[in-house]
Short mmCIF file of C-alpha atoms in Angstrom, two decimals:
data_model
loop_
_atom_site.label_atom_id
_atom_site.label_comp_id
_atom_site.label_asym_id
_atom_site.label_seq_id
_atom_site.Cartn_x
_atom_site.Cartn_y
_atom_site.Cartn_z
CA LEU U 783 78.42 8.10 15.55
CA ARG U 784 75.91 6.66 13.08
CA ILE U 785 72.61 8.51 13.49
CA GLY U 786 69.29 7.27 12.13
CA HIS U 787 66.92 10.00 10.92
CA ALA U 788 63.26 9.04 10.93
CA THR U 789 61.48 9.38 7.57
CA PRO U 790 57.74 9.41 6.77
CA ALA U 791 58.24 6.52 4.37
CA GLY U 792 59.49 4.15 7.05
CA PRO U 793 63.22 3.23 6.92
CA TYR U 794 65.70 5.46 8.72
CA GLU U 795 68.21 7.49 6.76
CA VAL U 796 71.61 6.95 8.33
CA GLU U 797 74.17 9.75 8.73
CA THR U 798 77.67 9.52 10.19
CA LEU U 799 78.64 12.44 12.46
CA ARG U 800 81.62 13.47 14.54
CA LEU U 801 80.73 13.24 18.23
CA GLU U 802 81.08 16.99 18.86
CA ASP U 803 78.98 17.86 15.81
CA TYR U 804 76.30 15.54 17.13
CA VAL U 805 76.46 17.13 20.60
CA ALA U 806 76.07 20.62 19.10
CA ARG U 807 73.00 19.56 17.13
CA VAL U 808 71.33 17.87 20.10
CA VAL U 809 71.98 20.85 22.38
CA ALA U 810 70.36 23.08 19.74
CA ALA U 811 67.24 20.91 19.82
CA GLU U 812 66.99 20.02 23.49
CA ALA U 813 68.10 23.17 25.34
CA ALA U 814 65.65 25.38 27.19
CA PRO U 815 64.83 28.64 25.36
CA ASN U 816 67.26 31.47 26.15
CA GLY U 817 69.59 29.17 28.09
CA GLY U 818 72.83 30.84 29.12
CA PRO U 819 76.32 29.55 28.26
CA ALA U 820 76.75 27.59 31.50
CA ALA U 821 73.37 25.89 31.07
CA LEU U 822 74.24 24.89 27.50
CA GLU U 823 77.63 23.57 28.62
CA ALA U 824 76.03 21.47 31.37
CA LEU U 825 73.57 20.04 28.87
CA ALA U 826 76.38 19.34 26.37
CA ILE U 827 78.17 17.19 28.95
CA VAL U 828 74.99 15.23 29.65
CA VAL U 829 74.21 14.84 25.93
CA ARG U 830 77.74 13.55 25.25
CA THR U 831 77.54 11.10 28.16
CA PHE U 832 74.20 9.78 26.92
CA ALA U 833 75.54 9.42 23.37
CA LEU U 834 78.59 7.41 24.39
CA GLY U 835 76.64 5.29 26.85
CA GLY U 836 73.91 4.64 24.27
CA ARG U 837 76.15 3.86 21.32
CA GLY U 838 74.72 0.83 19.54
CA ARG U 839 71.24 1.32 20.97
CA HIS U 840 69.86 0.74 17.46
CA ALA U 841 72.54 -1.74 16.37
CA SER U 842 69.94 -4.16 15.00
CA GLU U 843 68.81 -1.41 12.61
CA GLY U 844 72.32 -0.50 11.49
CA PHE U 845 73.03 2.68 13.47
CA ASP U 846 73.82 3.92 16.98
CA LEU U 847 71.17 6.47 17.96
CA CYS U 848 67.95 7.84 16.47
CA ASP U 849 66.95 11.50 16.21
CA LEU U 850 63.68 11.01 18.10
CA THR U 851 62.93 11.44 21.80
CA HIS U 852 63.61 7.70 22.18
CA CYS U 853 67.27 8.76 22.04
CA GLN U 854 67.91 12.49 21.59
CA ALA U 855 66.27 15.03 19.29
CA MET U 856 68.42 16.97 16.82
CA ALA U 857 68.29 20.33 15.05
CA ALA U 858 70.66 22.52 13.05
CA ALA U 859 73.55 23.57 15.28
CA THR U 860 73.70 27.20 16.38
CA ALA U 861 76.72 29.31 17.27
CA ALA U 862 75.82 28.93 20.95
CA SER U 863 75.39 25.16 20.79
CA ARG U 864 78.70 24.78 18.94
CA ARG U 865 80.47 26.84 21.61
CA ALA U 866 78.94 24.65 24.33
CA ALA U 867 80.19 21.49 22.59
CA GLU U 868 83.66 22.93 21.93
CA THR U 869 84.05 24.32 25.45
CA THR U 870 83.27 20.95 27.03
CA THR U 871 84.96 18.74 24.41
CA ALA U 872 85.48 15.16 25.66
CA ARG U 873 83.97 15.84 29.09
CA VAL U 874 81.53 13.25 30.40
CA LEU U 875 79.85 12.34 33.68
CA ALA U 876 81.18 9.22 35.38
CA HIS U 877 80.45 7.24 38.53
CA GLY U 878 82.55 4.41 39.88
CA GLY U 879 84.88 4.59 36.89
CA ARG U 880 82.05 4.13 34.37
CA LEU U 881 79.86 6.41 32.33
CA ALA U 882 77.00 7.63 34.48
CA THR U 883 73.38 6.88 33.62
CA VAL U 884 72.13 10.31 32.57
CA VAL U 885 68.66 11.72 32.02
CA TYR U 886 67.38 15.26 31.55
CA THR U 887 64.00 16.93 31.62
CA ALA U 888 62.55 20.25 30.44
CA SER U 889 61.39 21.27 33.93
CA CYS U 890 60.99 19.25 37.12
CA GLY U 891 58.47 21.78 38.42
CA GLY U 892 60.44 22.39 41.61
CA LEU U 893 60.96 18.77 42.70
CA SER U 894 62.96 16.13 40.85
CA GLU U 895 61.96 12.47 40.66
CA ARG U 896 63.72 9.09 40.97
CA PRO U 897 63.95 6.98 37.78
CA SER U 898 62.07 3.95 39.16
CA ARG U 899 59.03 6.08 39.97
CA VAL U 900 58.68 6.91 36.26
CA TRP U 901 60.03 3.73 34.67
CA PRO U 902 59.37 0.71 36.95
CA SER U 903 62.21 -1.37 35.48
CA ALA U 904 64.80 1.41 35.99
CA THR U 905 67.42 1.41 38.74
CA ASP U 906 68.01 4.36 41.07
CA PRO U 907 71.67 5.35 41.04
CA PRO U 908 72.73 7.46 44.06
CA TYR U 909 73.11 10.61 41.96
CA LEU U 910 69.57 10.55 40.48
CA VAL U 911 67.44 11.47 43.48
CA SER U 912 64.16 13.17 44.34
CA ARG U 913 64.88 16.53 45.95
CA PRO U 914 63.62 20.13 45.99
CA GLU U 915 64.82 22.19 43.02
CA PRO U 916 63.58 25.74 43.79
CA GLU U 917 65.32 27.18 40.70
CA CYS U 918 63.14 25.01 38.47
CA ARG U 919 59.71 26.13 39.64
CA GLU U 920 57.65 27.44 36.72
CA PRO U 921 54.24 29.12 36.56
CA ARG U 922 51.42 26.61 36.82
CA TRP U 923 49.73 25.29 33.71
CA GLY U 924 46.19 24.08 33.18
CA THR U 925 44.37 22.29 30.39
CA GLU U 926 41.05 20.57 29.78
CA VAL U 927 40.69 17.42 27.68
CA SER U 928 37.28 16.26 26.53
CA ALA U 929 36.18 12.76 27.45
CA ALA U 930 35.95 11.83 23.76
CA ASP U 931 39.51 13.03 23.01
CA LEU U 932 40.88 11.25 26.08
CA GLN U 933 39.21 7.99 25.12
CA ARG U 934 40.56 8.33 21.58
CA ALA U 935 44.11 8.82 22.91
CA LEU U 936 43.79 5.82 25.21
CA ARG U 937 42.42 3.65 22.41
CA VAL U 938 45.44 4.51 20.25
CA ALA U 939 47.64 3.57 23.22
CA GLY U 940 46.06 0.09 23.29
CA PHE U 941 43.30 0.37 25.88
CA ARG U 942 40.02 -1.38 25.09
CA GLY U 943 36.44 -0.66 26.05
CA ALA U 944 33.30 1.01 24.77
CA LEU U 945 33.25 3.96 27.13
CA LEU U 946 35.60 5.62 29.63
CA ARG U 947 33.25 6.22 32.57
CA GLY U 948 35.77 7.63 35.00
CA LEU U 949 39.41 8.65 35.51
CA SER U 950 40.86 9.10 38.99
CA VAL U 951 44.25 9.29 40.69
CA THR U 952 44.91 6.27 42.91
CA GLU U 953 48.60 6.68 43.76
CA ARG U 954 51.15 9.48 44.02
CA THR U 955 54.92 9.28 44.34
CA ALA U 956 56.88 10.84 47.19
CA SER U 957 57.47 13.90 44.98
CA GLY U 958 53.72 14.40 44.54
CA ARG U 959 53.60 13.17 40.96
CA VAL U 960 50.77 10.96 39.76
CA GLY U 961 51.95 7.37 39.95
CA ARG U 962 48.79 5.51 38.93
CA LEU U 963 45.28 6.25 37.77
CA SER U 964 42.15 4.15 37.54
CA LEU U 965 40.34 3.86 34.20
CA GLU U 966 36.73 2.94 34.83
CA GLY U 967 35.23 1.16 31.85
CA LEU U 968 38.47 0.34 30.00
CA ALA U 969 40.87 -2.60 29.98
CA PRO U 970 43.44 -2.61 31.37
CA ASP U 971 41.78 -0.53 34.09
CA VAL U 972 44.97 1.11 35.40
CA ILE U 973 47.55 3.38 33.80
CA SER U 974 50.70 5.03 35.14
CA GLY U 975 50.96 8.79 35.20
CA ASP U 976 53.76 8.80 32.64
CA GLU U 977 51.88 6.41 30.35
CA LEU U 978 48.92 8.80 30.43
CA ARG U 979 51.22 11.74 29.66
CA LEU U 980 52.67 9.90 26.67
CA ALA U 981 49.28 8.70 25.41
CA ILE U 982 47.82 12.21 25.46
CA GLY U 983 50.99 13.77 24.04
CA ARG U 984 51.29 11.40 21.11
CA SER U 985 47.65 11.66 20.07
CA LEU U 986 46.55 15.14 21.14
CA GLY U 987 49.77 17.16 21.43
CA TRP U 988 52.42 17.64 24.10
CA GLN U 989 50.97 20.99 25.22
CA HIS U 990 48.12 19.32 27.09
CA LEU U 991 49.60 17.16 29.85
CA LYS U 992 53.07 18.65 30.28
CA SER U 993 54.10 16.57 33.30
CA THR U 994 52.70 14.14 35.89
CA LEU U 995 52.86 16.74 38.64
CA PHE U 996 49.17 17.59 38.36
CA ASP U 997 45.77 17.64 40.05
CA LEU U 998 42.79 16.10 38.25
CA THR U 999 39.19 17.39 38.25
CA ARG U 1000 36.13 16.03 36.46
CA THR U 1001 34.28 18.63 34.37
CA ALA U 1002 30.98 18.66 32.50
CA THR U 1003 32.65 17.61 29.24
CA GLY U 1004 35.84 15.85 30.31
CA TYR U 1005 38.77 16.32 32.66
CA ARG U 1006 40.75 19.30 33.92
CA PHE U 1007 44.48 18.94 34.60
CA ASP U 1008 46.30 21.61 36.67
CA GLY U 1009 50.01 21.18 37.26
CA ARG U 1010 53.54 22.43 36.94
CA GLY U 1011 56.75 21.32 35.27
CA ALA U 1012 57.33 19.73 31.86
CA GLY U 1013 58.59 16.24 31.09
CA HIS U 1014 59.30 13.26 33.35
CA GLY U 1015 61.17 15.23 36.03
CA VAL U 1016 64.20 12.92 36.30
CA GLY U 1017 67.81 14.09 36.22
CA LEU U 1018 69.14 17.42 34.96
CA CYS U 1019 66.43 20.08 34.90
CA GLU U 1020 67.03 22.36 31.93
CA THR U 1021 64.95 25.21 33.35
CA GLY U 1022 66.96 25.14 36.57
#
């Protein structure tokens, strides 16, 4: 595989890796903390399936996959991640004789989500469903974001307007996640739950809005988010 490493200067630095070396490095970066051998092996199979299915994703830039969350993050391989790659060598997930479409998330918060409810253009294969995942329930999280910081994050994400006068949930998915929100005073005046998560994460840090499984409350200085889970909630839940 030809892997493109992002650089501050701009162009990617391209590195050629053996598939199993790549899998070991991705597992080291993406695995949940303190994951046991079976959890790492399950993730290794998903990582390998994604890599083979996504080969050539960055063909126009001269490599297969990047080392960002757009593809899969990478880190230095550990003894545990190497064992997971070696133990599952060449194993992939398939459906109907083809590589399966695979996704994984840090924690679904106790209920997984269908792809199309996060990414409107995505299809919903029969093996990526919304269902209770009691093993994945984590302690609740809460965070407050000031109105000024939220408006700054939305402006960076491309929203226009002098003042964000209100933010409210207008739609939830069947799993209880926030599907859409109204942005009073900005244009466009609607945003999806995952777009809001990404906008806040990229500008203010990923520790604020960890998932779209949250309740929203207006405060004196901004907005309070109380939720559970981490990530988009689709596919393999690493915590579970």
